[in-house]
Amino acid sequence: MAVVPTSGAWGMQFGVLGPLSVTVFHRSVELRGVKQRALLAVLLCRAGTPVSTDRLIDALWGSKPPRTAPENLRLYLSQLRRALGDRQRIVRRPPGYALLVRPGEVDADRFDALVERGRAAGDPQTGSDLLRQALALWRGDPYADVADLPVLREEADRLRERRQLALEARAEADLALGRHGGLVAELSRSVAEHPLRERLRGQLMLALYRAGRQADALQVYRDTRHLLAAELGLEPGAALQRLERAILNADPALDLPGPTTAETRTAGRGRDQSPVPRQLPPDVPHFVGRQRELAALSALVEPGATAAVALVDGTAGVGKTALVTHWAHRVAPHFPDGQLHVDLRGFSLSSRPTRPEDALHDLLQALRVPADRVPAGLDARVGLYRSLLADRRVLLFLDNARDTEQVRPLLPGSRGPLVLITSRTRLTGLLAREAGKLVALGALGTEEALALATARLGSDRVDTDPRAAHELVERCARLPLALVIAIARAATRPEASLRSLLDELTADGGLDAFDAGEPDVNLRNVFSWSYHALTPPAARLFRLLSQVPGADIGTDAAASLAGTTPAAVRPVLAELARAHLVDTPAPNRLRLHDLLRAYAAERLALDAPHECDAALRRLLDHYLHTALAAQRHLLRHRTSPHADPVPTDVTVTPVEDQRQASGWFLAEHHNVVAASDRAAVLGLHTHASRLPQALAAFLKRGGHWHTWIRTQRTALAAAEHLGDRQAQARAHRDLARGLAVLGNPVEAEIHLERALLAHSEAGEPLALAGTLLTAGWVCVDQHRYGEAADHARRALDIYRAEGHRAGEGPALNQLGWARTHLDDTDSAIAHFHRSLEIYRELDHGVGIARVLDSLGRAHHLAGHHVEAVEHYHQALALQQTLALGDRFDEACTLNGLGDTHAALGDHGAARDCWTRAVTLFDELGHTEAEMVRTKLSQAGPE
């Protein structure tokens, strides 16, 4: 829940566990009209989370709202704010409005907290008392006076299910307290109301048995069996079947626990004769996959195994407990002295982590130490506990550990027991000290996730729409908990298609759909337990990471996002990694899967929305300034777009040479594109205009022409918003180049005309010359070589007049290329050599490679095939180096080299060159691929 600002009315209470009610300082607030009550109810059932305007209108008026619905909604919101007496309670938050509440102000929240405490209580008396307090909050059916609204029916159903689970938990506690006599009538009524709930029927059978009514207990089982067979075609579950057998056998384990006697030892063995503990949680139904992890655990019980401690760690909801539980059941026979289990509750908002001394108290009692003989101090308990476990073959399952300090006192002192620990945190110190084995658990593989869906839903339903099934598991980030919740929703609606379920899960992109009605099967709750365990700097960075536009982020970018230095952000990133709230796909890189990103965005909106804009601007500045620095190395002697001075709270990644520049772009170009898109959406037009220009050299060199066109369209739109004529001209020019390469010359000409006009009007000679060269290459692509030569001459004249040697090189190369195709080979080769001289003078490797390719083409057309091959090979040698690699240029050179080999009659070499060229052209989506493919189909024999 969100915390409201410090001003406003205190002492406010909202009641939803019955007719809707609001009180302020115990004074009832009158809510006028059905619409006002309905509006409050819808906001309450999503308290703290924005509810879209469309959803609110749909809730109030259904599928046919009046034309004035938006205005009426604002009126009702204003009236509701006045009725509550606190205008800051309902705030405008895109895409709608949110009602802010404090913890405990909604009776449903108080109910959930009491239930969680009751379920986690260490003794049945405390548990029963807390659960009774929770149930006493109910005043009738939830949202009773507005529950007919479709949007509230699901919430009301969820609350009713929570109440029923609480009733069953309280009955469990009362059974443990020996209150079976008073439970028979209550449980009989509950069974009549919920005839298919097997847990209720099991509780009734046990209560009847303990009340001396064994025949009645068995009759309940027979009735259950007949009902399940008739209604569902199923047999009772394994737990109910075991209970029936135990009743038939009058199993002493069904009796109430009595006072334990002193230990008795067998002669010669000194071994406790009490029943060995069997405390493992129930095995996981439909467990699939995880073969690698299961094999790693199984190695712990193989002959010669030395590790006595194993840690299974991973993010919230990844299935750590399920994995260990399933494996422990498989290997239980290896541990004849018992299996112990403790939930350390390391990550929970409603209860504190289990203290080591409390865990030891429970473990000692499981080992049949009478309560009055459990020592008082931690050290004394550790000593007795380790003495009892010495030489015993026991499996100890320490679930949900918070840190090493919580676990260390619970470790046995001998090598006999095997200890399995699950944690959301990597307990590196513990592993090092105990020489423990680490089993890191990640998301399910796609096939594993599909297998889980198939096991739970059936192959028919999954096979009906396999594409929807694939999309479903990806929407769930292949996270087992999310997938189980989604599958449970599908299982309760067998008539619904997987596609419709997927649409529901993706409707708002948030986490509302991932709630199965209980705290530990609510994805938002599960994530929150990890989030609230973070230090403030780590929690802040986790929230800000929701704003990362790309798939991942590097250390320098994360430092900029947080407004700090790389040195300061590294330990914070390490904390997030240890808590498994981020993945680390590569050194110094991290990412959030979509569900954690959605949760981080919710926390940012609730805890620190004011930080969002500044953090995103810092991140955009990081990408812009680093891309500009890297591009300067790629362009070398050409002009790179300018940028303002770097803000002091922004980190720019050091880029020292072309190799580092290429490496940075390879790692980050997808993120820079995403940053440009995000800037455009948010109206940050300066960044949206400049980021594509800073990326242009890399995209051209790599032949990413589709991305080039998309980003230049973004840049053009942003420049038009800014009214920046220079930026518009650059975007028109670059857009024209990409369009021409991909075979759209008509639109390319339009953009070129606009760019040339803008540069001429602005009196920008160098920019005009660059655009003339672009126009020349567009003409070359269309075989208009005379016009290409004219453009090249004009550009060359401008560069010479301005003394711009770096511009003369490409102008001479283009002029030579045009003369080559105008059958003026001698003149062309002379232009190429002058161009090559300039490029070598400037040590411009890319330019040298391009002119060598041009010389290869010229010599090929002149019939000088040996010289052509030599120049082509020299060009390829430069193009294929890491720092200078240009896939488009390389493809063109391979194509030309293939032509020369074919002219020499070496058809095998020609085929090889053309095959490599067509592969590159296909990867680039270039139309030249078809022409090369035609050559391959017509080539002579090898």
PDB file of C-alpha atoms in Angstrom, residues 697-841:
ATOM      1  CA  ALA A 697      28.336   5.834 -37.707  1.00  0.00           C
ATOM      2  CA  PHE A 698      28.058   2.466 -35.945  1.00  0.00           C
ATOM      3  CA  LEU A 699      24.747   1.585 -37.597  1.00  0.00           C
ATOM      4  CA  LYS A 700      26.109   2.402 -41.045  1.00  0.00           C
ATOM      5  CA  ARG A 701      29.323   0.475 -40.452  1.00  0.00           C
ATOM      6  CA  GLY A 702      27.400  -2.565 -39.237  1.00  0.00           C
ATOM      7  CA  GLY A 703      24.842  -2.320 -42.029  1.00  0.00           C
ATOM      8  CA  HIS A 704      21.924  -1.950 -39.592  1.00  0.00           C
ATOM      9  CA  TRP A 705      19.908  -0.091 -42.202  1.00  0.00           C
ATOM     10  CA  HIS A 706      16.438  -0.899 -40.887  1.00  0.00           C
ATOM     11  CA  THR A 707      17.419   0.403 -37.463  1.00  0.00           C
ATOM     12  CA  TRP A 708      19.116   3.367 -39.159  1.00  0.00           C
ATOM     13  CA  ILE A 709      15.870   4.346 -40.904  1.00  0.00           C
ATOM     14  CA  ARG A 710      13.718   3.887 -37.793  1.00  0.00           C
ATOM     15  CA  THR A 711      16.021   5.958 -35.591  1.00  0.00           C
ATOM     16  CA  GLN A 712      16.393   8.705 -38.198  1.00  0.00           C
ATOM     17  CA  ARG A 713      12.625   9.007 -38.437  1.00  0.00           C
ATOM     18  CA  THR A 714      12.635   9.445 -34.663  1.00  0.00           C
ATOM     19  CA  ALA A 715      15.379  12.070 -34.948  1.00  0.00           C
ATOM     20  CA  LEU A 716      13.526  13.936 -37.678  1.00  0.00           C
ATOM     21  CA  ALA A 717      10.272  14.085 -35.705  1.00  0.00           C
ATOM     22  CA  ALA A 718      12.139  15.334 -32.636  1.00  0.00           C
ATOM     23  CA  ALA A 719      14.043  17.962 -34.624  1.00  0.00           C
ATOM     24  CA  GLU A 720      10.764  19.215 -36.070  1.00  0.00           C
ATOM     25  CA  HIS A 721       9.336  19.530 -32.545  1.00  0.00           C
ATOM     26  CA  LEU A 722      12.413  21.547 -31.564  1.00  0.00           C
ATOM     27  CA  GLY A 723      12.350  23.663 -34.712  1.00  0.00           C
ATOM     28  CA  ASP A 724      16.053  22.815 -35.176  1.00  0.00           C
ATOM     29  CA  ARG A 725      16.730  23.298 -38.884  1.00  0.00           C
ATOM     30  CA  GLN A 726      20.272  21.857 -38.735  1.00  0.00           C
ATOM     31  CA  ALA A 727      19.117  18.717 -36.983  1.00  0.00           C
ATOM     32  CA  GLN A 728      16.235  18.373 -39.445  1.00  0.00           C
ATOM     33  CA  ALA A 729      18.629  18.617 -42.371  1.00  0.00           C
ATOM     34  CA  ARG A 730      20.944  15.961 -40.915  1.00  0.00           C
ATOM     35  CA  ALA A 731      18.007  13.619 -40.312  1.00  0.00           C
ATOM     36  CA  HIS A 732      16.684  14.180 -43.869  1.00  0.00           C
ATOM     37  CA  ARG A 733      20.133  13.432 -45.287  1.00  0.00           C
ATOM     38  CA  ASP A 734      20.706  10.264 -43.272  1.00  0.00           C
ATOM     39  CA  LEU A 735      17.169   9.047 -43.787  1.00  0.00           C
ATOM     40  CA  ALA A 736      17.662   9.435 -47.539  1.00  0.00           C
ATOM     41  CA  ARG A 737      20.841   7.336 -47.442  1.00  0.00           C
ATOM     42  CA  GLY A 738      19.125   4.466 -45.629  1.00  0.00           C
ATOM     43  CA  LEU A 739      16.059   4.555 -47.839  1.00  0.00           C
ATOM     44  CA  ALA A 740      18.199   4.446 -50.957  1.00  0.00           C
ATOM     45  CA  VAL A 741      20.221   1.478 -49.684  1.00  0.00           C
ATOM     46  CA  LEU A 742      17.043  -0.480 -48.977  1.00  0.00           C
ATOM     47  CA  GLY A 743      15.536   0.279 -52.370  1.00  0.00           C
ATOM     48  CA  ASN A 744      13.215   3.249 -51.780  1.00  0.00           C
ATOM     49  CA  PRO A 745      14.731   5.930 -54.049  1.00  0.00           C
ATOM     50  CA  VAL A 746      11.571   8.022 -54.461  1.00  0.00           C
ATOM     51  CA  GLU A 747      11.252   8.839 -50.758  1.00  0.00           C
ATOM     52  CA  ALA A 748      15.037   9.174 -50.556  1.00  0.00           C
ATOM     53  CA  GLU A 749      14.965  11.937 -53.196  1.00  0.00           C
ATOM     54  CA  ILE A 750      12.318  13.849 -51.257  1.00  0.00           C
ATOM     55  CA  HIS A 751      14.420  13.863 -48.100  1.00  0.00           C
ATOM     56  CA  LEU A 752      17.571  14.798 -50.024  1.00  0.00           C
ATOM     57  CA  GLU A 753      15.892  17.829 -51.593  1.00  0.00           C
ATOM     58  CA  ARG A 754      14.801  19.023 -48.152  1.00  0.00           C
ATOM     59  CA  ALA A 755      18.268  18.503 -46.687  1.00  0.00           C
ATOM     60  CA  LEU A 756      20.027  20.321 -49.560  1.00  0.00           C
ATOM     61  CA  LEU A 757      17.606  23.229 -49.341  1.00  0.00           C
ATOM     62  CA  ALA A 758      18.043  23.544 -45.569  1.00  0.00           C
ATOM     63  CA  HIS A 759      21.861  23.531 -45.754  1.00  0.00           C
ATOM     64  CA  SER A 760      21.898  26.038 -48.587  1.00  0.00           C
ATOM     65  CA  GLU A 761      19.552  28.421 -46.782  1.00  0.00           C
ATOM     66  CA  ALA A 762      21.541  28.098 -43.554  1.00  0.00           C
ATOM     67  CA  GLY A 763      24.886  28.752 -45.252  1.00  0.00           C
ATOM     68  CA  GLU A 764      26.497  25.538 -44.004  1.00  0.00           C
ATOM     69  CA  PRO A 765      29.059  24.594 -46.676  1.00  0.00           C
ATOM     70  CA  LEU A 766      30.492  21.462 -45.017  1.00  0.00           C
ATOM     71  CA  ALA A 767      27.044  20.113 -44.197  1.00  0.00           C
ATOM     72  CA  LEU A 768      25.963  20.886 -47.763  1.00  0.00           C
ATOM     73  CA  ALA A 769      28.986  19.010 -49.122  1.00  0.00           C
ATOM     74  CA  GLY A 770      28.208  15.966 -46.984  1.00  0.00           C
ATOM     75  CA  THR A 771      24.634  15.942 -48.216  1.00  0.00           C
ATOM     76  CA  LEU A 772      25.827  16.268 -51.828  1.00  0.00           C
ATOM     77  CA  LEU A 773      27.909  13.121 -51.333  1.00  0.00           C
ATOM     78  CA  THR A 774      24.861  11.331 -49.949  1.00  0.00           C
ATOM     79  CA  ALA A 775      22.911  12.478 -53.012  1.00  0.00           C
ATOM     80  CA  GLY A 776      25.719  11.158 -55.171  1.00  0.00           C
ATOM     81  CA  TRP A 777      25.589   7.688 -53.621  1.00  0.00           C
ATOM     82  CA  VAL A 778      21.824   7.624 -54.060  1.00  0.00           C
ATOM     83  CA  CYS A 779      22.395   8.349 -57.741  1.00  0.00           C
ATOM     84  CA  VAL A 780      25.006   5.573 -57.906  1.00  0.00           C
ATOM     85  CA  ASP A 781      22.491   3.122 -56.418  1.00  0.00           C
ATOM     86  CA  GLN A 782      20.125   4.092 -59.274  1.00  0.00           C
ATOM     87  CA  HIS A 783      22.880   3.914 -61.936  1.00  0.00           C
ATOM     88  CA  ARG A 784      22.615   7.685 -62.577  1.00  0.00           C
ATOM     89  CA  TYR A 785      26.365   8.028 -62.779  1.00  0.00           C
ATOM     90  CA  GLY A 786      26.492  11.401 -64.547  1.00  0.00           C
ATOM     91  CA  GLU A 787      24.478  13.043 -61.766  1.00  0.00           C
ATOM     92  CA  ALA A 788      26.591  11.242 -59.181  1.00  0.00           C
ATOM     93  CA  ALA A 789      29.744  12.720 -60.760  1.00  0.00           C
ATOM     94  CA  ASP A 790      28.214  16.221 -60.697  1.00  0.00           C
ATOM     95  CA  HIS A 791      27.353  15.920 -56.992  1.00  0.00           C
ATOM     96  CA  ALA A 792      30.846  14.624 -56.205  1.00  0.00           C
ATOM     97  CA  ARG A 793      32.527  17.523 -58.075  1.00  0.00           C
ATOM     98  CA  ARG A 794      30.415  20.119 -56.234  1.00  0.00           C
ATOM     99  CA  ALA A 795      31.234  18.496 -52.900  1.00  0.00           C
ATOM    100  CA  LEU A 796      34.953  18.284 -53.793  1.00  0.00           C
ATOM    101  CA  ASP A 797      35.023  21.985 -54.702  1.00  0.00           C
ATOM    102  CA  ILE A 798      33.450  22.916 -51.367  1.00  0.00           C
ATOM    103  CA  TYR A 799      35.848  20.740 -49.350  1.00  0.00           C
ATOM    104  CA  ARG A 800      38.859  22.214 -51.153  1.00  0.00           C
ATOM    105  CA  ALA A 801      37.589  25.738 -50.642  1.00  0.00           C
ATOM    106  CA  GLU A 802      37.138  25.049 -46.930  1.00  0.00           C
ATOM    107  CA  GLY A 803      40.497  23.253 -46.647  1.00  0.00           C
ATOM    108  CA  HIS A 804      38.758  20.105 -45.398  1.00  0.00           C
ATOM    109  CA  ARG A 805      41.091  17.242 -46.334  1.00  0.00           C
ATOM    110  CA  ALA A 806      38.941  14.612 -44.608  1.00  0.00           C
ATOM    111  CA  GLY A 807      36.101  15.530 -46.976  1.00  0.00           C
ATOM    112  CA  GLU A 808      38.227  15.423 -50.108  1.00  0.00           C
ATOM    113  CA  GLY A 809      38.898  11.692 -49.667  1.00  0.00           C
ATOM    114  CA  PRO A 810      35.269  10.469 -49.960  1.00  0.00           C
ATOM    115  CA  ALA A 811      34.489  13.069 -52.652  1.00  0.00           C
ATOM    116  CA  LEU A 812      37.369  11.809 -54.839  1.00  0.00           C
ATOM    117  CA  ASN A 813      36.321   8.203 -54.187  1.00  0.00           C
ATOM    118  CA  GLN A 814      32.760   8.923 -55.280  1.00  0.00           C
ATOM    119  CA  LEU A 815      33.928  10.859 -58.318  1.00  0.00           C
ATOM    120  CA  GLY A 816      36.159   7.956 -59.305  1.00  0.00           C
ATOM    121  CA  TRP A 817      33.323   5.477 -58.800  1.00  0.00           C
ATOM    122  CA  ALA A 818      31.071   7.504 -61.105  1.00  0.00           C
ATOM    123  CA  ARG A 819      33.839   7.828 -63.759  1.00  0.00           C
ATOM    124  CA  THR A 820      34.396   4.041 -63.551  1.00  0.00           C
ATOM    125  CA  HIS A 821      30.813   3.385 -64.584  1.00  0.00           C
ATOM    126  CA  LEU A 822      31.025   6.063 -67.266  1.00  0.00           C
ATOM    127  CA  ASP A 823      33.793   4.041 -68.961  1.00  0.00           C
ATOM    128  CA  ASP A 824      36.476   6.568 -68.019  1.00  0.00           C
ATOM    129  CA  THR A 825      38.639   4.033 -66.187  1.00  0.00           C
ATOM    130  CA  ASP A 826      41.945   5.882 -66.360  1.00  0.00           C
ATOM    131  CA  SER A 827      40.430   9.031 -64.864  1.00  0.00           C
ATOM    132  CA  ALA A 828      38.646   6.957 -62.226  1.00  0.00           C
ATOM    133  CA  ILE A 829      41.821   5.176 -61.119  1.00  0.00           C
ATOM    134  CA  ALA A 830      43.619   8.536 -60.879  1.00  0.00           C
ATOM    135  CA  HIS A 831      40.854   9.857 -58.592  1.00  0.00           C
ATOM    136  CA  PHE A 832      41.072   6.707 -56.471  1.00  0.00           C
ATOM    137  CA  HIS A 833      44.825   7.044 -55.987  1.00  0.00           C
ATOM    138  CA  ARG A 834      44.475  10.693 -54.916  1.00  0.00           C
ATOM    139  CA  SER A 835      41.758   9.635 -52.510  1.00  0.00           C
ATOM    140  CA  LEU A 836      43.896   6.761 -51.200  1.00  0.00           C
ATOM    141  CA  GLU A 837      46.788   9.159 -50.652  1.00  0.00           C
ATOM    142  CA  ILE A 838      44.600  11.430 -48.511  1.00  0.00           C
ATOM    143  CA  TYR A 839      43.157   8.551 -46.483  1.00  0.00           C
ATOM    144  CA  ARG A 840      46.645   7.163 -45.823  1.00  0.00           C
ATOM    145  CA  GLU A 841      47.833  10.606 -44.824  1.00  0.00           C
TER     146      GLU A 841
END
